[in-house]
Amino acid sequence: MRNEPIIIEEKINAPAERVWRAISEREEMRHWYFDITRFWPELGCDFQFNEIKNGKKYVHLCRVTDIIEKKKLGYTWKYEGIPGCSEVTFELIPADKDTLVKLTHKGVDSFAQAGRGFGRSDFEREWNRIIKRSLKDFAEREIINKSITINADTSFVWQALTEPQFTSKWMSALKKGVTLDSDWQEDSEVLWKTADGQIIARGIVTVNHPEHYMKIHFPCCDEQSCALNPGEDYQIYMLTGISYNQCVLEVECNTFTENTAQLTMFWNQALKKIRQLSEKLAQEASLSVIYY
């Protein structure tokens, strides 16, 4: 077994093009892999990222050594200040509408003297988690990113996004009568409810900077999935002022590939409703100041 490569294979319910984006685009990689400071899929690209093992930070030093677009990506893998060097290769093999991902990690035994957390079994366990859970769950989803320019101050847009009398109006783009119930404080629940009070979705506010940024994550359906891969599903709302009484609202979320078209249609309609509500609030506030 010694010096033999670690090989992990997993079939992903997504086309090779989708999986390729997940393994080769930095903004996608940070959702399931590591937050890499600089990366592009070109031969010779040097990149690095950090990992915490046993409470200690380790710096990974890597260089792209092999690339065939939409088929293969390989790079060296070593650690700053630790002897040893290895090589990681991702291969994508189309299988009808699915993609077989083959991960090969050669040379892991060169890190054997680094101590606890660097054994062969440690690498096998981590790669199984990364490929079979994190990458699979992420690549079988699509990221939807939509934005709209609104002629109103961010405070009015925030009202439209969070106050019940307004959320029910733009949520009607999903289904008539659907409402959002939350106090929008960090760690608070967000409940999507039908007109008769039935809960159809449940989220948790993980970040809330009023009138600027909010992130909601959707807990896993079972404890085992959460333990392996927490926080995969999310929604982000970001407001950016661009001039006096004008801002941009950006919404980002992820969904399973088969739901992409439906959810894209929803956000196209919902953002227009949010703009109408926000601009009406701004106009009413302006008129009240004039009359006063």
Coordinates of C-alpha atoms in Angstrom, one line a residue:
M1 CA 0.0 0.0 0.0
R2 CA 2.9 2.4 0.8
N3 CA 3.5 5.0 -2.0
E4 CA 0.4 3.9 -3.9
P5 CA -1.8 6.8 -4.9
I6 CA -5.1 7.6 -3.2
I7 CA -7.9 7.3 -5.7
I8 CA -11.5 8.5 -5.0
E9 CA -14.3 8.2 -7.6
E10 CA -17.8 9.7 -7.4
K11 CA -20.6 10.1 -10.0
I12 CA -22.1 13.6 -9.9
N13 CA -25.5 14.4 -11.3
A14 CA -24.3 17.3 -13.4
P15 CA -22.7 17.8 -16.8
A16 CA -18.9 17.9 -17.0
E17 CA -19.0 21.7 -17.9
R18 CA -20.8 22.3 -14.6
V19 CA -18.3 20.2 -12.6
W20 CA -15.4 21.9 -14.4
R21 CA -16.5 25.3 -13.2
A22 CA -16.7 24.0 -9.7
I23 CA -13.1 22.7 -9.7
S24 CA -11.5 25.5 -11.7
E25 CA -13.2 28.8 -10.8
R26 CA -12.0 30.4 -7.6
E27 CA -15.3 31.9 -6.6
E28 CA -16.9 28.5 -6.9
M29 CA -14.1 26.6 -5.2
R30 CA -14.4 28.6 -2.0
H31 CA -17.9 27.2 -1.5
W32 CA -16.9 23.5 -1.3
Y33 CA -13.1 23.3 -1.2
F34 CA -10.8 26.0 0.2
D35 CA -10.8 29.8 0.0
I36 CA -7.9 30.2 -2.4
T37 CA -6.4 33.7 -2.6
R38 CA -5.5 33.7 -6.3
F39 CA -6.1 31.0 -8.8
W40 CA -6.7 30.5 -12.5
P41 CA -6.6 27.3 -14.5
E42 CA -3.3 27.8 -16.4
L43 CA -0.1 25.9 -16.4
G44 CA 2.4 27.3 -14.0
C45 CA -0.2 29.1 -11.9
D46 CA 1.1 29.2 -8.3
F47 CA -1.5 29.4 -5.6
Q48 CA -1.9 28.8 -1.9
F49 CA -4.5 28.3 0.8
N50 CA -4.7 27.7 4.5
E51 CA -6.0 24.7 6.4
I52 CA -6.5 24.2 10.2
K53 CA -5.3 20.8 11.5
N54 CA -5.3 20.0 15.2
G55 CA -5.8 23.7 16.0
K56 CA -2.7 24.8 13.9
K57 CA -2.7 26.6 10.6
Y58 CA -0.9 25.0 7.7
V59 CA -0.1 26.8 4.4
H60 CA -0.6 24.8 1.3
L61 CA 1.7 25.7 -1.6
C62 CA 0.5 24.5 -5.1
R63 CA 1.3 24.9 -8.8
V64 CA -0.8 23.9 -11.8
T65 CA 1.1 21.2 -13.7
D66 CA -1.6 19.6 -16.0
I67 CA -4.7 20.9 -17.6
I68 CA -7.1 19.8 -20.3
E69 CA -10.2 22.1 -20.2
K70 CA -13.3 20.4 -18.9
K71 CA -11.4 17.1 -18.6
K72 CA -8.4 17.3 -16.3
L73 CA -6.7 19.5 -13.7
G74 CA -3.6 18.7 -11.8
Y75 CA -1.3 20.5 -9.4
T76 CA 1.5 19.9 -6.9
W77 CA 0.5 19.9 -3.2
K78 CA 3.0 20.6 -0.5
Y79 CA 3.1 22.5 2.9
E80 CA 5.2 25.5 3.9
G81 CA 7.9 24.4 6.3
I82 CA 7.1 20.7 6.1
P83 CA 9.2 18.2 4.0
G84 CA 7.4 16.3 1.2
C85 CA 5.7 17.0 -2.0
S86 CA 2.6 15.4 -3.7
E87 CA 0.4 15.8 -6.7
V88 CA -3.4 16.1 -6.9
T89 CA -5.3 15.4 -10.2
F90 CA -9.0 15.8 -10.9
E91 CA -10.3 13.9 -14.0
L92 CA -13.8 14.4 -15.4
I93 CA -15.3 11.6 -17.4
P94 CA -18.8 12.2 -19.0
A95 CA -21.4 9.5 -18.2
D96 CA -24.6 10.4 -20.1
K97 CA -25.9 13.4 -18.3
D98 CA -23.7 12.7 -15.3
T99 CA -20.0 13.1 -14.7
L100 CA -17.6 10.6 -13.1
V101 CA -15.0 12.5 -11.0
K102 CA -11.8 10.7 -10.4
L103 CA -9.5 12.2 -7.7
T104 CA -5.9 10.9 -7.6
H105 CA -3.5 12.0 -4.9
K106 CA 0.1 10.8 -5.4
G107 CA 2.9 11.1 -2.9
V108 CA 1.0 11.5 0.4
D109 CA 3.4 9.2 2.1
S110 CA 6.1 11.9 1.7
F111 CA 4.3 13.7 4.6
A112 CA 4.4 10.7 7.0
Q113 CA 6.9 12.4 9.3
A114 CA 4.8 15.5 9.7
G115 CA 2.8 13.9 12.5
R116 CA -0.8 13.5 13.5
G117 CA -3.3 14.4 10.7
F118 CA -0.9 13.7 7.9
G119 CA -1.2 9.9 7.7
R120 CA -2.6 8.1 4.6
S121 CA -5.8 7.3 6.4
D122 CA -6.3 11.0 7.2
F123 CA -5.9 12.0 3.6
E124 CA -8.3 9.2 2.5
R125 CA -10.9 10.3 5.0
E126 CA -10.7 14.0 4.0
W127 CA -10.8 13.3 0.3
N128 CA -13.8 11.1 0.6
R129 CA -15.6 13.9 2.5
I130 CA -14.5 16.5 -0.1
I131 CA -15.4 14.6 -3.2
K132 CA -18.3 12.5 -2.1
R133 CA -20.0 15.1 -0.1
S134 CA -18.8 18.7 -0.5
L135 CA -18.1 18.7 -4.3
K136 CA -21.0 16.4 -5.1
D137 CA -23.5 18.5 -3.1
F138 CA -22.1 21.8 -4.6
A139 CA -21.8 20.7 -8.2
E140 CA -25.3 19.3 -8.3
R141 CA -26.5 22.8 -7.5
E142 CA -26.3 26.0 -9.5
I143 CA -25.5 29.5 -8.2
I144 CA -28.0 32.1 -9.2
N145 CA -26.9 35.7 -9.0
K146 CA -29.2 38.5 -9.9
S147 CA -29.1 42.3 -9.4
I148 CA -31.2 45.4 -10.0
T149 CA -30.7 49.1 -9.8
I150 CA -33.2 50.9 -7.5
N151 CA -33.9 54.6 -7.3
A152 CA -34.2 54.7 -3.5
D153 CA -32.0 54.8 -0.5
T154 CA -30.9 51.5 0.9
S155 CA -33.1 52.0 4.0
F156 CA -36.2 51.8 1.9
V157 CA -35.0 48.7 0.1
W158 CA -34.3 47.1 3.4
Q159 CA -37.8 47.8 4.5
A160 CA -39.2 46.2 1.4
L161 CA -36.9 43.2 2.0
T162 CA -37.7 42.6 5.7
E163 CA -41.1 44.1 6.8
P164 CA -44.0 41.6 6.6
Q165 CA -46.4 44.0 4.8
F166 CA -43.9 44.2 1.9
T167 CA -42.3 40.7 1.9
S168 CA -45.7 39.1 1.2
K169 CA -46.0 41.3 -1.9
W170 CA -42.7 40.3 -3.6
M171 CA -42.9 36.7 -2.3
S172 CA -46.1 36.4 -4.4
A173 CA -43.8 36.0 -7.4
L174 CA -43.1 32.5 -5.9
K175 CA -46.7 31.8 -4.9
K176 CA -49.7 33.9 -3.8
G177 CA -50.0 34.1 -0.1
V178 CA -46.4 33.1 0.8
T179 CA -44.9 35.1 3.6
L180 CA -41.6 35.5 5.4
D181 CA -41.6 35.4 9.2
S182 CA -38.5 36.5 11.1
D183 CA -37.1 39.2 13.4
W184 CA -34.0 39.1 11.1
Q185 CA -31.5 39.0 14.0
E186 CA -28.4 36.8 13.7
D187 CA -29.1 33.2 14.6
S188 CA -32.8 33.8 14.3
E189 CA -35.1 31.5 12.2
V190 CA -36.6 32.6 8.9
L191 CA -39.8 30.8 8.1
W192 CA -41.4 30.7 4.6
K193 CA -45.2 30.1 5.2
T194 CA -48.2 29.5 3.0
A195 CA -51.4 31.5 3.4
D196 CA -52.8 28.9 5.9
G197 CA -49.6 29.0 8.0
Q198 CA -47.9 25.9 6.7
I199 CA -44.1 26.1 6.9
I200 CA -42.6 25.3 3.5
A201 CA -38.9 26.3 4.2
R202 CA -36.8 27.1 7.2
G203 CA -33.6 29.1 7.3
I204 CA -31.2 30.7 9.8
V205 CA -29.8 34.3 9.6
T206 CA -26.1 33.8 9.9
V207 CA -25.0 37.4 9.0
N208 CA -27.0 40.6 9.2
H209 CA -25.6 44.1 8.6
P210 CA -28.8 46.1 8.2
E211 CA -29.2 48.1 5.0
H212 CA -26.1 46.4 3.6
Y213 CA -25.7 42.6 3.8
M214 CA -27.6 39.6 5.0
K215 CA -26.9 35.9 4.6
I216 CA -29.4 33.1 5.3
H217 CA -28.4 29.4 5.4
F218 CA -30.7 26.5 5.2
P219 CA -29.9 23.6 7.6
C220 CA -29.5 20.1 6.3
C221 CA -32.5 17.8 6.6
D222 CA -30.7 15.2 8.8
E223 CA -27.9 15.4 11.4
Q224 CA -25.5 13.1 9.5
S225 CA -25.6 15.3 6.4
C226 CA -25.1 18.4 8.5
A227 CA -22.1 16.9 10.3
L228 CA -20.4 16.1 6.9
N229 CA -21.3 19.3 5.0
P230 CA -23.0 22.1 6.9
G231 CA -24.5 25.2 5.4
E232 CA -24.5 24.2 1.7
D233 CA -27.8 26.0 0.8
Y234 CA -27.9 29.7 1.3
Q235 CA -29.3 33.1 0.2
I236 CA -27.4 36.4 0.2
Y237 CA -28.8 39.9 -0.1
M238 CA -26.3 42.7 -0.6
L239 CA -27.1 46.4 -1.0
T240 CA -24.6 48.9 -2.5
G241 CA -25.2 52.6 -2.7
I242 CA -24.1 54.1 -6.0
S243 CA -25.3 57.7 -5.7
Y244 CA -27.8 59.8 -3.8
N245 CA -31.1 57.9 -3.5
Q246 CA -29.9 55.1 -5.7
C247 CA -28.5 51.7 -5.0
V248 CA -28.0 48.2 -6.4
L249 CA -29.6 45.2 -4.8
E250 CA -27.8 41.9 -5.5
V251 CA -29.2 38.5 -4.6
E252 CA -27.2 35.2 -4.6
C253 CA -28.5 31.8 -3.8
N254 CA -27.9 28.2 -4.9
T255 CA -30.3 25.4 -5.9
F256 CA -30.3 22.0 -7.5
T257 CA -29.7 22.2 -11.2
E258 CA -33.2 21.1 -12.2
N259 CA -34.7 24.0 -10.2
T260 CA -32.5 26.7 -11.7
A261 CA -35.0 27.9 -14.4
Q262 CA -37.9 28.2 -12.0
L263 CA -35.9 30.0 -9.3
T264 CA -34.3 32.3 -11.9
M265 CA -37.8 33.3 -13.1
F266 CA -38.9 33.9 -9.5
W267 CA -36.0 36.3 -8.8
N268 CA -36.5 38.2 -12.1
Q269 CA -40.0 38.9 -11.0
A270 CA -39.4 39.4 -7.3
L271 CA -36.6 42.0 -7.9
K272 CA -38.9 44.1 -10.0
K273 CA -41.5 44.0 -7.2
I274 CA -38.9 44.9 -4.6
R275 CA -37.8 47.9 -6.8
Q276 CA -41.4 49.1 -7.2
L277 CA -42.1 48.8 -3.4
S278 CA -38.8 50.5 -2.5
E279 CA -39.2 53.4 -4.9
K280 CA -42.8 53.9 -3.8
L281 CA -41.6 54.1 -0.1
A282 CA -39.0 56.6 -1.1
Q283 CA -41.5 58.7 -3.1
E284 CA -44.0 58.7 -0.2
A285 CA -41.2 59.7 2.3
S286 CA -40.2 62.6 -0.1
L287 CA -43.8 63.9 -0.4
S288 CA -44.3 63.8 3.4
V289 CA -41.2 66.0 3.8
I290 CA -42.5 68.5 1.2
Y291 CA -46.0 68.7 2.8
Y292 CA -44.5 69.0 6.2

